[in-house]
Coordinates of C-alpha atoms and ligand atoms in Angstrom, one line a residue:
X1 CA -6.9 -29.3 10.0
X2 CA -4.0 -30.1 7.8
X3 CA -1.6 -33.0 7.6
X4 CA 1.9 -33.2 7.8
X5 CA 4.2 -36.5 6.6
X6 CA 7.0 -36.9 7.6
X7 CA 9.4 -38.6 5.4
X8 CA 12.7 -40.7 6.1
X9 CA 14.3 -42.5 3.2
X10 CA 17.5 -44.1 1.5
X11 CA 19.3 -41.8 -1.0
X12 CA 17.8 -43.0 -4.4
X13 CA 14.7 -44.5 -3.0
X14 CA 12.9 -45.0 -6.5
X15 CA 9.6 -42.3 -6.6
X16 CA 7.2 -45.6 -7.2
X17 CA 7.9 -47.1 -3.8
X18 CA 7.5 -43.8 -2.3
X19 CA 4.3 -42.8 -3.6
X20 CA 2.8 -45.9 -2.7
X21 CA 3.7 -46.2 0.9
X22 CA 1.8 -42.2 0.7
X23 CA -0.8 -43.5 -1.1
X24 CA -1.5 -46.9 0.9
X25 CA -1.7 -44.3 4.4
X26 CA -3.5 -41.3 2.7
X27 CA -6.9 -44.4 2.1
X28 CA -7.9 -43.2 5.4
X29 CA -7.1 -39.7 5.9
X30 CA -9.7 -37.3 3.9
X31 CA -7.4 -34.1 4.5
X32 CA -4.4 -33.4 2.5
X33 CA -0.9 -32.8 3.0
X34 CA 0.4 -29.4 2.8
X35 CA 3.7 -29.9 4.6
X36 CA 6.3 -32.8 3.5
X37 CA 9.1 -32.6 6.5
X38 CA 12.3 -34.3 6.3
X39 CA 15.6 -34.5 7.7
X40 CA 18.3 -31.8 6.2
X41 CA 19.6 -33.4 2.9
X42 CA 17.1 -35.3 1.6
X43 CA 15.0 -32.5 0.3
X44 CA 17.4 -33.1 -2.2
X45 CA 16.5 -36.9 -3.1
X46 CA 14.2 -36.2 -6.5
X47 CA 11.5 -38.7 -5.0
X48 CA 10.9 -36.2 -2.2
X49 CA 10.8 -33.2 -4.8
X50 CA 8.6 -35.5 -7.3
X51 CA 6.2 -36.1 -3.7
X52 CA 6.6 -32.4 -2.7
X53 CA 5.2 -31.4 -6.1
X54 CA 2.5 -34.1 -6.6
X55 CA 1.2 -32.9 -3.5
X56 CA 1.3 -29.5 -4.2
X57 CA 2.6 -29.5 -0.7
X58 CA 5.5 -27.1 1.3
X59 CA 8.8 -28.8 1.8
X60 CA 10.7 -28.3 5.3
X61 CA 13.6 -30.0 6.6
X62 CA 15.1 -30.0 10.2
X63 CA 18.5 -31.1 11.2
X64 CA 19.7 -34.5 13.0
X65 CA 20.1 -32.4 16.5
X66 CA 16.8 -31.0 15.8
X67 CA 15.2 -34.4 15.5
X68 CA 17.3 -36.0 17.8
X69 CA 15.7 -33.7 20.3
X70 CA 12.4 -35.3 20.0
X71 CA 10.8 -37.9 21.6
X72 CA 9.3 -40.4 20.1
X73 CA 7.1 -43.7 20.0
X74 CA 9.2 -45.9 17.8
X75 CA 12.9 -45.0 18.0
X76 CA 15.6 -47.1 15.8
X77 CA 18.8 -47.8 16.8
X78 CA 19.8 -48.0 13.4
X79 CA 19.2 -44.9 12.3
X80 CA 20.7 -43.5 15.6
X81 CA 23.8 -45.1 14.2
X82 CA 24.0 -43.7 10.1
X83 CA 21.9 -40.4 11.1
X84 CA 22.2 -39.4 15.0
X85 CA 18.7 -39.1 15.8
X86 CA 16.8 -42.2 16.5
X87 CA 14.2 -41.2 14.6
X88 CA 13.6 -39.0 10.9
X89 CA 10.0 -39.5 9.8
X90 CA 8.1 -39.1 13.6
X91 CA 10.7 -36.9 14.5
X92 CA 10.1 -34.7 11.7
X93 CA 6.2 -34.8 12.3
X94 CA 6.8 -33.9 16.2
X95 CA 9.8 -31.1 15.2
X96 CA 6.8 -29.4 13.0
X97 CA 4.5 -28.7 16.4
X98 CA 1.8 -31.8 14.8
X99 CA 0.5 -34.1 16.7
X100 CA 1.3 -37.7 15.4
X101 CA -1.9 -39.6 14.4
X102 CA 0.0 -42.4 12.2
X103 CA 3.1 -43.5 13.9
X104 CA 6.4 -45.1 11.4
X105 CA 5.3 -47.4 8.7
X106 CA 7.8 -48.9 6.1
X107 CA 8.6 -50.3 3.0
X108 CA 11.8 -51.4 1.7
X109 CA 13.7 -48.2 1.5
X110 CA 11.6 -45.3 3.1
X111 CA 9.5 -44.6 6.5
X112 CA 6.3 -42.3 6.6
X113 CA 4.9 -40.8 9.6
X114 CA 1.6 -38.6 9.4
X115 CA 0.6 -35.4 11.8
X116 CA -1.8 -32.9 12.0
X117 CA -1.9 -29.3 12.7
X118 CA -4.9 -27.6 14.5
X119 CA -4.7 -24.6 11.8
X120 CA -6.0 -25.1 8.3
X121 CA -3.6 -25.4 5.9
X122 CA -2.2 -22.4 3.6
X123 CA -1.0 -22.6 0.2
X124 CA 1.9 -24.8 -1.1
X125 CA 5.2 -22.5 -1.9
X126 CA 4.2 -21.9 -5.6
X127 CA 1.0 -20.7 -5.1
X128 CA 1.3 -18.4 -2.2
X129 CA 4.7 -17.1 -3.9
X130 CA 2.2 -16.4 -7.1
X131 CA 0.0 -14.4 -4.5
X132 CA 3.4 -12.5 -2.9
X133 CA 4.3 -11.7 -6.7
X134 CA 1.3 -10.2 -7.7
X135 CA 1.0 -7.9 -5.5
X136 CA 4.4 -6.7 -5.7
X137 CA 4.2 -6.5 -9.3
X138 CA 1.1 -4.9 -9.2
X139 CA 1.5 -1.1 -10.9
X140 CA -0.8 2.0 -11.3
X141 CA -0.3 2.2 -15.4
X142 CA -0.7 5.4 -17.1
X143 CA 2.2 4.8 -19.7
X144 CA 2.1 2.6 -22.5
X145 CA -1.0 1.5 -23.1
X146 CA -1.3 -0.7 -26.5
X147 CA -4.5 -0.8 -28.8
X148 CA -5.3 -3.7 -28.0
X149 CA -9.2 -4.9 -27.4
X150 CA -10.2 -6.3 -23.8
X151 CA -11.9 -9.3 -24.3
X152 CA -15.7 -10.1 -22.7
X153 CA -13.9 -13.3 -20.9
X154 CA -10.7 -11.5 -19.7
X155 CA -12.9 -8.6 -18.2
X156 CA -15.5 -10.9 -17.1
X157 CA -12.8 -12.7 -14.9
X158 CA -11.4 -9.7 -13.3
X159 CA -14.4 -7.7 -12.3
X160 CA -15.2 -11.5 -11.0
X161 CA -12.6 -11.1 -9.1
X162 CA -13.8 -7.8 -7.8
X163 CA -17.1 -8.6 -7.5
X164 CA -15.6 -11.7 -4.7
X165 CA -14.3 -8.7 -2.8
X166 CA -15.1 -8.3 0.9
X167 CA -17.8 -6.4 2.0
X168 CA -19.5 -4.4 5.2
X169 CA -22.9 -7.3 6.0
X170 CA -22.0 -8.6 2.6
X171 CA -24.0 -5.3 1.3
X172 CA -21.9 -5.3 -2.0
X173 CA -22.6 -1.8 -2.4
X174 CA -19.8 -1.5 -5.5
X175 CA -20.7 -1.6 -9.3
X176 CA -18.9 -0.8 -11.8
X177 CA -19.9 1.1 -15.2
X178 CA -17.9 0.2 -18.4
X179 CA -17.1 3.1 -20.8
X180 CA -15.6 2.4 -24.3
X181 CA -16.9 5.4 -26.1
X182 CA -14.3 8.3 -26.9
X183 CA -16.7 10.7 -26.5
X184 CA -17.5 10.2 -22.6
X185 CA -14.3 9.6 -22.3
X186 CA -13.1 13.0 -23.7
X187 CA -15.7 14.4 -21.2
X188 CA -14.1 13.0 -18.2
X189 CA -10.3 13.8 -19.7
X190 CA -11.6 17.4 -19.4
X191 CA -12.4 17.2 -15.6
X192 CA -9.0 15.6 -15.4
X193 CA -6.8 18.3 -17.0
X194 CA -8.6 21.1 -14.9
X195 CA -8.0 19.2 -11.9
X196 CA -3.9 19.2 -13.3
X197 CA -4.1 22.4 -13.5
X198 CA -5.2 23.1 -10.9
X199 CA -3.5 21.2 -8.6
X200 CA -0.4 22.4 -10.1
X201 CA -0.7 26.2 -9.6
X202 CA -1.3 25.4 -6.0
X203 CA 2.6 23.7 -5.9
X204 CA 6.1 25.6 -4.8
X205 CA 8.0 26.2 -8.2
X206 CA 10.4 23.2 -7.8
X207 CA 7.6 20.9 -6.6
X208 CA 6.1 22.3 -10.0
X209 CA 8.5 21.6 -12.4
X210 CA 8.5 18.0 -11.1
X211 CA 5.0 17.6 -11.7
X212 CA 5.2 18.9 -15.1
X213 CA 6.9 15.5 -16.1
X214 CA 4.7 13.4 -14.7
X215 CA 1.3 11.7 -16.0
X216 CA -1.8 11.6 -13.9
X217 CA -4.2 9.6 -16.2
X218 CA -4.6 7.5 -19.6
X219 CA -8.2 8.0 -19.9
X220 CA -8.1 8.5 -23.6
X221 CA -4.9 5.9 -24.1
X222 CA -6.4 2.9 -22.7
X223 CA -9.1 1.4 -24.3
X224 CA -11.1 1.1 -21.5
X225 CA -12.3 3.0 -18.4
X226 CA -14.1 1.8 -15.4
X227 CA -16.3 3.6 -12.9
X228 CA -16.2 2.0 -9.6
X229 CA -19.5 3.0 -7.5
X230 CA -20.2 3.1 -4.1
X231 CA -24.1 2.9 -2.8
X232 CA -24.3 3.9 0.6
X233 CA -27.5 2.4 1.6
X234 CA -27.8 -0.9 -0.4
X235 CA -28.7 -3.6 1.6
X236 CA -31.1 -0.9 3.9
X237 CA -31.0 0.0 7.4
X238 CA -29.9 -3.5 9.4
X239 CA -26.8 -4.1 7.2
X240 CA -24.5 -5.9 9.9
X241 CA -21.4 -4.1 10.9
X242 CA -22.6 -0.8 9.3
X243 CA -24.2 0.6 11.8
X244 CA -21.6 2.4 14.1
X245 CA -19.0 3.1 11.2
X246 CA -20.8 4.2 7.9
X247 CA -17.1 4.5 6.1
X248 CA -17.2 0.9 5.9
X249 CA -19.4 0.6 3.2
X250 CA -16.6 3.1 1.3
X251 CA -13.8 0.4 2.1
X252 CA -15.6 -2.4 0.6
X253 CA -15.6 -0.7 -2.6
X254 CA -12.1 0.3 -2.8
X255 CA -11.1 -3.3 -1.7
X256 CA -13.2 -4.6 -4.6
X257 CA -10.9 -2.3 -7.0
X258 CA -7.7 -3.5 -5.2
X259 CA -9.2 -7.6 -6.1
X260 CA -9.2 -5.9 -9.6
X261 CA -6.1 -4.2 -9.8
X262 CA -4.4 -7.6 -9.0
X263 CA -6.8 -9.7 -11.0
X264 CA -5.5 -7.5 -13.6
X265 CA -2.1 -7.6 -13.1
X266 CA -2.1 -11.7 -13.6
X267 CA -4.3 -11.0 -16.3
X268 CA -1.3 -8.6 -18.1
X269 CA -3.9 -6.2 -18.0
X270 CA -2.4 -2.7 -16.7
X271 CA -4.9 -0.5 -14.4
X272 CA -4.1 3.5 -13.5
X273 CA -6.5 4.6 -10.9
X274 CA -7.5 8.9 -11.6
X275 CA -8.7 10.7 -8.9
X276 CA -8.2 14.4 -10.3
X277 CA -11.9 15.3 -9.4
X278 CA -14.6 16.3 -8.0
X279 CA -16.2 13.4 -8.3
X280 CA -20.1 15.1 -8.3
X281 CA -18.7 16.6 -11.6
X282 CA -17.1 12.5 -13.0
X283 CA -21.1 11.7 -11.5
X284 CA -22.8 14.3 -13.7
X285 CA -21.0 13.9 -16.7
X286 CA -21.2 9.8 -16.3
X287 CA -25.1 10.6 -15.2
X288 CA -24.6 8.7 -12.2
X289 CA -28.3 8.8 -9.8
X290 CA -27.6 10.9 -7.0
X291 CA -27.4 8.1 -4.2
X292 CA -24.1 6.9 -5.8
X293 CA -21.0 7.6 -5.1
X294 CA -17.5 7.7 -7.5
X295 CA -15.2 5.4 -5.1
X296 CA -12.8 4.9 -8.2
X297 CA -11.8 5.9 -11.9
X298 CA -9.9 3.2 -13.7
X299 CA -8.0 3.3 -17.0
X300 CA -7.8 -0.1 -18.4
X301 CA -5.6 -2.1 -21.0
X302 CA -3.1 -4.1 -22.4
X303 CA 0.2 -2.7 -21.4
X304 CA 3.6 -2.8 -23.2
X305 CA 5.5 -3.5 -20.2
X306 CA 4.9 -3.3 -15.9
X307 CA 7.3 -1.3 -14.4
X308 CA 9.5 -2.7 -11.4
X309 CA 8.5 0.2 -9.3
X310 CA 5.8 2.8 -8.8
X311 CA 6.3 5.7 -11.3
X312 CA 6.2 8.2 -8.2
X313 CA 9.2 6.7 -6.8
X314 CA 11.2 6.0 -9.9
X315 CA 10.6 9.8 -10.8
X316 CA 11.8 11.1 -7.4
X317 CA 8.7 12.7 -6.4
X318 CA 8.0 10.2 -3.2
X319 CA 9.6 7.6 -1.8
X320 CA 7.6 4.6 0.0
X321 CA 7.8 4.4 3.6
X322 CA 9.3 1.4 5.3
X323 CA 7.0 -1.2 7.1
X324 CA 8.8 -0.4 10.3
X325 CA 7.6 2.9 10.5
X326 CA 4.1 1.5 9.7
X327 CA 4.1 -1.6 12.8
X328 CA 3.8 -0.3 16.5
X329 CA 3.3 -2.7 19.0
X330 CA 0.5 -2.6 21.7
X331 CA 1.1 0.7 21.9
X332 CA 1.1 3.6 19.5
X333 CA 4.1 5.1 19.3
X334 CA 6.1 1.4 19.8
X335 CA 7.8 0.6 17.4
X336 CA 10.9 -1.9 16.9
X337 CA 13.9 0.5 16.4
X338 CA 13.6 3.8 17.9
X339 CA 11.8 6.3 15.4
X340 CA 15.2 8.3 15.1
X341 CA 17.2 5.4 14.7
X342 CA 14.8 4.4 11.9
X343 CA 14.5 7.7 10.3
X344 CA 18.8 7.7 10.3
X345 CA 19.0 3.9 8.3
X346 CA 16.6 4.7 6.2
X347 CA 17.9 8.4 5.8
X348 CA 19.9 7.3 2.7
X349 CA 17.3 6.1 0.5
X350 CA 14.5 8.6 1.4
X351 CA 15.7 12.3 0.8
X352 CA 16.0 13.6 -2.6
X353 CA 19.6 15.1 -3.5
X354 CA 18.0 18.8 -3.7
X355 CA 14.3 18.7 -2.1
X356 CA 11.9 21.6 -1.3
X357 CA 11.6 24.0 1.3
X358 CA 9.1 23.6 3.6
X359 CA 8.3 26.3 6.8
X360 CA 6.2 24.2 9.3
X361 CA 4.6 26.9 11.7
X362 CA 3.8 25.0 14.9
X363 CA 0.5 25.6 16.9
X364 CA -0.8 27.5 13.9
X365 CA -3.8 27.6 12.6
X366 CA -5.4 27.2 8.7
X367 CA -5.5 31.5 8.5
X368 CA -1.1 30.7 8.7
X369 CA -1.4 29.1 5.0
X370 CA -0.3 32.0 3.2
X371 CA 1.8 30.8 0.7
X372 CA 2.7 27.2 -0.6
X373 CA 5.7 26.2 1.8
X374 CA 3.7 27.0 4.6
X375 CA 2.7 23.9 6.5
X376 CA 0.3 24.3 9.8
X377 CA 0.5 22.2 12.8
X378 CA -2.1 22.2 14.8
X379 CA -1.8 20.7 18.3
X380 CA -5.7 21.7 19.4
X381 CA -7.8 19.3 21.6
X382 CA -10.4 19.7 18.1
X383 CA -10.3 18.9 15.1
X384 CA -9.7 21.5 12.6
X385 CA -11.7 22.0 9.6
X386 CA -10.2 20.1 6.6
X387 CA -7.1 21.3 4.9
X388 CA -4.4 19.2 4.0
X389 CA -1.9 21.9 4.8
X390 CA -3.2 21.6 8.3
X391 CA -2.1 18.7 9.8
X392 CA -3.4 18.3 13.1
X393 CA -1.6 16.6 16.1
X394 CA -2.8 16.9 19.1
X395 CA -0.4 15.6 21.4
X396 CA -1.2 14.5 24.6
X397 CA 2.2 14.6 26.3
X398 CA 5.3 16.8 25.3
X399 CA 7.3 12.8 24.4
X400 CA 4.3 12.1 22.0
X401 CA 4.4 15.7 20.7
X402 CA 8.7 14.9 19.6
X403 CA 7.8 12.0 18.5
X404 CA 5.1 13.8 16.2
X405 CA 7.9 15.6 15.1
X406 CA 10.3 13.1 13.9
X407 CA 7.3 11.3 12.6
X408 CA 6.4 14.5 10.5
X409 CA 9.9 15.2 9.3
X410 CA 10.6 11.7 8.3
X411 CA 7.0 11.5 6.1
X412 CA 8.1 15.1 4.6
X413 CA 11.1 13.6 3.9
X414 CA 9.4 10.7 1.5
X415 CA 8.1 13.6 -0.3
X416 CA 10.6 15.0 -1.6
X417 CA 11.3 17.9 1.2
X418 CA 15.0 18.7 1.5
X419 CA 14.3 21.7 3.9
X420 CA 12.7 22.8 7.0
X421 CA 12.7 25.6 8.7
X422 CA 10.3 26.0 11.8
X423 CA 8.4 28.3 13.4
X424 CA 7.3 27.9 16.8
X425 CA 3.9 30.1 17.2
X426 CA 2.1 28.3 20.3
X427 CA 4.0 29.4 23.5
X428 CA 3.3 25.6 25.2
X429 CA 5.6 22.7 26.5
X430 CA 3.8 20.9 23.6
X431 CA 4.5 22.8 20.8
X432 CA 8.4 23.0 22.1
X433 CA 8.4 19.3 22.4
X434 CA 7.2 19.1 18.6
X435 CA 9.8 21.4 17.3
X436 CA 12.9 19.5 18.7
X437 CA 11.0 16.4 17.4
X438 CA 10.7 17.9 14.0
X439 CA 14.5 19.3 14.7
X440 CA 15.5 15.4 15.3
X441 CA 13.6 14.1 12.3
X442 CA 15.2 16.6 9.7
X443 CA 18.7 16.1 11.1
X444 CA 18.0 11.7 11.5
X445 CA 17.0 12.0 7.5
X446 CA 19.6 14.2 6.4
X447 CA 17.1 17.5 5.9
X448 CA 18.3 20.7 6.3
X449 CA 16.7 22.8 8.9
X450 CA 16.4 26.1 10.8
X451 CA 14.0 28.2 13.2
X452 CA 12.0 31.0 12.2
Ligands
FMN1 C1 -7.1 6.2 -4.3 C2 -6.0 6.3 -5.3 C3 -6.0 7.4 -6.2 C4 -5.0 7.5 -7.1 N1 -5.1 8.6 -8.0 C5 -4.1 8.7 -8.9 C6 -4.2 9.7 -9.9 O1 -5.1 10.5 -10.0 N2 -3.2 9.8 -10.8 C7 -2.1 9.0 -10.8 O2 -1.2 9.1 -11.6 N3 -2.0 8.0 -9.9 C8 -3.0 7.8 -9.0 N4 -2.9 6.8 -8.1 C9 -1.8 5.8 -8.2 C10 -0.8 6.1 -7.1 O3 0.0 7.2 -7.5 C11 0.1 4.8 -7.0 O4 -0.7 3.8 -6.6 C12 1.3 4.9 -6.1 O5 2.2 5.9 -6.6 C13 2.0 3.6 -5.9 O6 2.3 3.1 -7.2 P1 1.9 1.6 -7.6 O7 0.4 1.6 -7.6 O8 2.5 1.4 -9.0 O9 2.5 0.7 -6.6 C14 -4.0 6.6 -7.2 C15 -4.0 5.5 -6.3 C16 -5.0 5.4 -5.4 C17 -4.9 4.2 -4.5

């Protein structure tokens, strides 16, 4: 339950008066206040603002038609004549959806009424635009790291704040293993720059290039690196929720790094998450017992500055998708703007002036992966064995199967493809349907395309 006042006064109503008549009607109410409502105008009077911030409360304001429109238990035919509404401080209760459970009381200048709401309260507007901001300014750091020691308090507070993370049956199953010394460290860097290797001779020779410029890791640059572990079977066989879905226990580790990454972010701490390994190689080295698992591996430290955007995006390597593509409704597949009429707004922001070619052979199979630009669509009832150059889409009608199309195009699209060509190799109404969607996509986002 939260409370809600409602608030009519005179313009320069001094704060004291205010605060009193608050204070004489909160004696009897334990809840507080998290919404001050008032009529349009007054927001401005600094003994609401002064109230607003005392309470640590949200500030909203409705209009004299809106309050007019209520009905309500002690109307005042003077303030039907200076205001047009009959009523501002029950009105203003009743406009928010509360029920009123302190009708109009006065003082000289100012009338309080006080609802309440059925759903607990959220936070007041600073606090939950302090939540908004961190995680928007939240950044994977691998630049700029300053040699600067972590204090034991600072660290302790933001593994706290993973350690409060979520979990499958509250099984915990994270921990996390602190490594200061260089010469682990150096260990792990090596895995690292294999994995960067290899990962770039398996890229086309623009995608290449691109990668060249980027960094992947700070393990040696910041001062401090964090294993975050993942044990399967704590909390033994009756863990609640676990049963049926045993990837659960997997998420509740990685949520615990995301409650660090943004610990760490208020903390001006800067946090770049590697994941170029095998992580039973990170185990070995780390000499991890076998029933744990590597969910995450963190690079640590003060920072000389948080970008304004992720380092993929600001390079041009990939572009982040947006939420409308992300939201369907009821239904997958329903979405609020049609996917092509999506794909064409956001068309301008998401393809890279001169992107790679891609050849997406359609009702193929993983032996079609020949060379690097060759990407597989599979539209079988069964999933096929994991490859990521396979994606697998099985379709279940030939509108679903263009709509995987576009879908695909748009997503190649945030990654920096510029070109398709396609190559229909399944002779089905599916695999038809999926090459006009793809067709669709490429031309909505401003690709280039062509049939094999
Ligand atoms: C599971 C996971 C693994 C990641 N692995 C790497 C990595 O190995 N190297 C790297 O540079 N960034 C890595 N990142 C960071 C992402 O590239 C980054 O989160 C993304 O580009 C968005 O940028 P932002 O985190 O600054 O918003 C990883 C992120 C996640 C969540």
């Amino acid at each position: 339950m939260s409370l809600v006042l409602g608030v009519g006064l005179r313009s320069g109503t001094p704060y004291a008066e205010l605060h009193e008549l608050v204070t004489t009607i909160l004696r009897e109410q334990p809840d507080t206040i998290s919404l001050v409502v008032t009529v349009e105008g007054k927001e401005r009077e600094p003994a609401v603002r002064q109230l607003v911030d005392d309470l640590g409360a949200e500030l909203r304001t409705f209009s004299a038609d809106e309050l007019a429109e209520q009905r309500v238990p002690t109307p005042s035919e003077q303030v039907e004549q200076l205001k047009g509404t009959s009523s501002v401080a029950e009105a203003a209760v009743l406009a928010t959806g509360a029920q009123l459970v302190l009708p109009k009381q006065r003082s000289s200048n100012a009338t309080v009424a006080l609802g309440r709401t059925p759903a607990a309260a959220g936070y007041g507007p600073g606090d939950r635009e302090a939540v908004y901001r961190v995680i928007a300014e939240r950044r994977d750091v691998r630049r700029g790291f300053l040699d600067l020691p972590v204090d034991d308090a600072t660290l302790g507070r933001v593994l706290g704040a993973a350690h409060r993370a979520p979990s499958v049956g509250l099984s915990q199953p994270w921990d996390f293993l602190v490594i200061r010394h260089v010469a682990t460290r150096r260990k792990v860097h090596e895995l690292a720059v294999a994995q960067r290797d290899a990962f770039a001779a398996s890229l086309p020779p623009d995608r290449r290039a691109a990668f060249d410029g980027l960094k992947i890791e700070a393990i040696l640059d910041a001062p401090l690196n964090i294993a975050v572990t993942c044990d399967p079977g704590r909390g033994g066989r009756h863990v609640l929720g676990r049963h049926a879905d045993p990837r659960t226990t997997m998420s509740s580790a990685a949520i615990a790094i995301q409650n660090l990454w943004l610990a760490a972010r208020a903390e001006g701490l800067g946090v770049g998450w590697v994941s170029f390994f095998e992580p039973a190689e990170v185990a070995a080295v780390l000499d991890l017992p076998r029933h744990i698992e590597l969910i995450g591996y963190l690079c640590v430290g003060y920072v000389d500055r948080f970008a304004p955007a992720p380092e993929l995006v600001r390079s041009g390597w990939a572009k982040r998708r947006p939420l409308s593509w992300a939201v369907h409704h009821e239904e997958w597949g329903r979405r609020t703007a049609s996917i092509v009429g999506d794909a064409a707004q956001a068309a301008q922001d998401v393809v890279p002036a001169a992107g790679q070619c891609v050849r997406v052979v359609v009702g193929g199979d993983a032996a079609q992966l020949q060379d690097a630009e060759v990407l597989v669509v599979d539209l079988g009832t069964d999933r096929p064995a994991g490859d990521f150059g396979v994606l697998w889409r099985a379709a279940r009608t030939p509108a679903e199967a263009v709509e995987f199309g576009v879908e695909i195009a748009r997503d190649l699209a945030l990654q920096g493809v510029g070109q398709l060509v396609v190559q229909v190799v399944e002779d089905s109404e599916r695999a038809v349907a999926l090459a006009r969607g793809l067709q669709v996509g490429a031309s909505a986002c401003g690709l280039t395309h062509s049939s094999a």
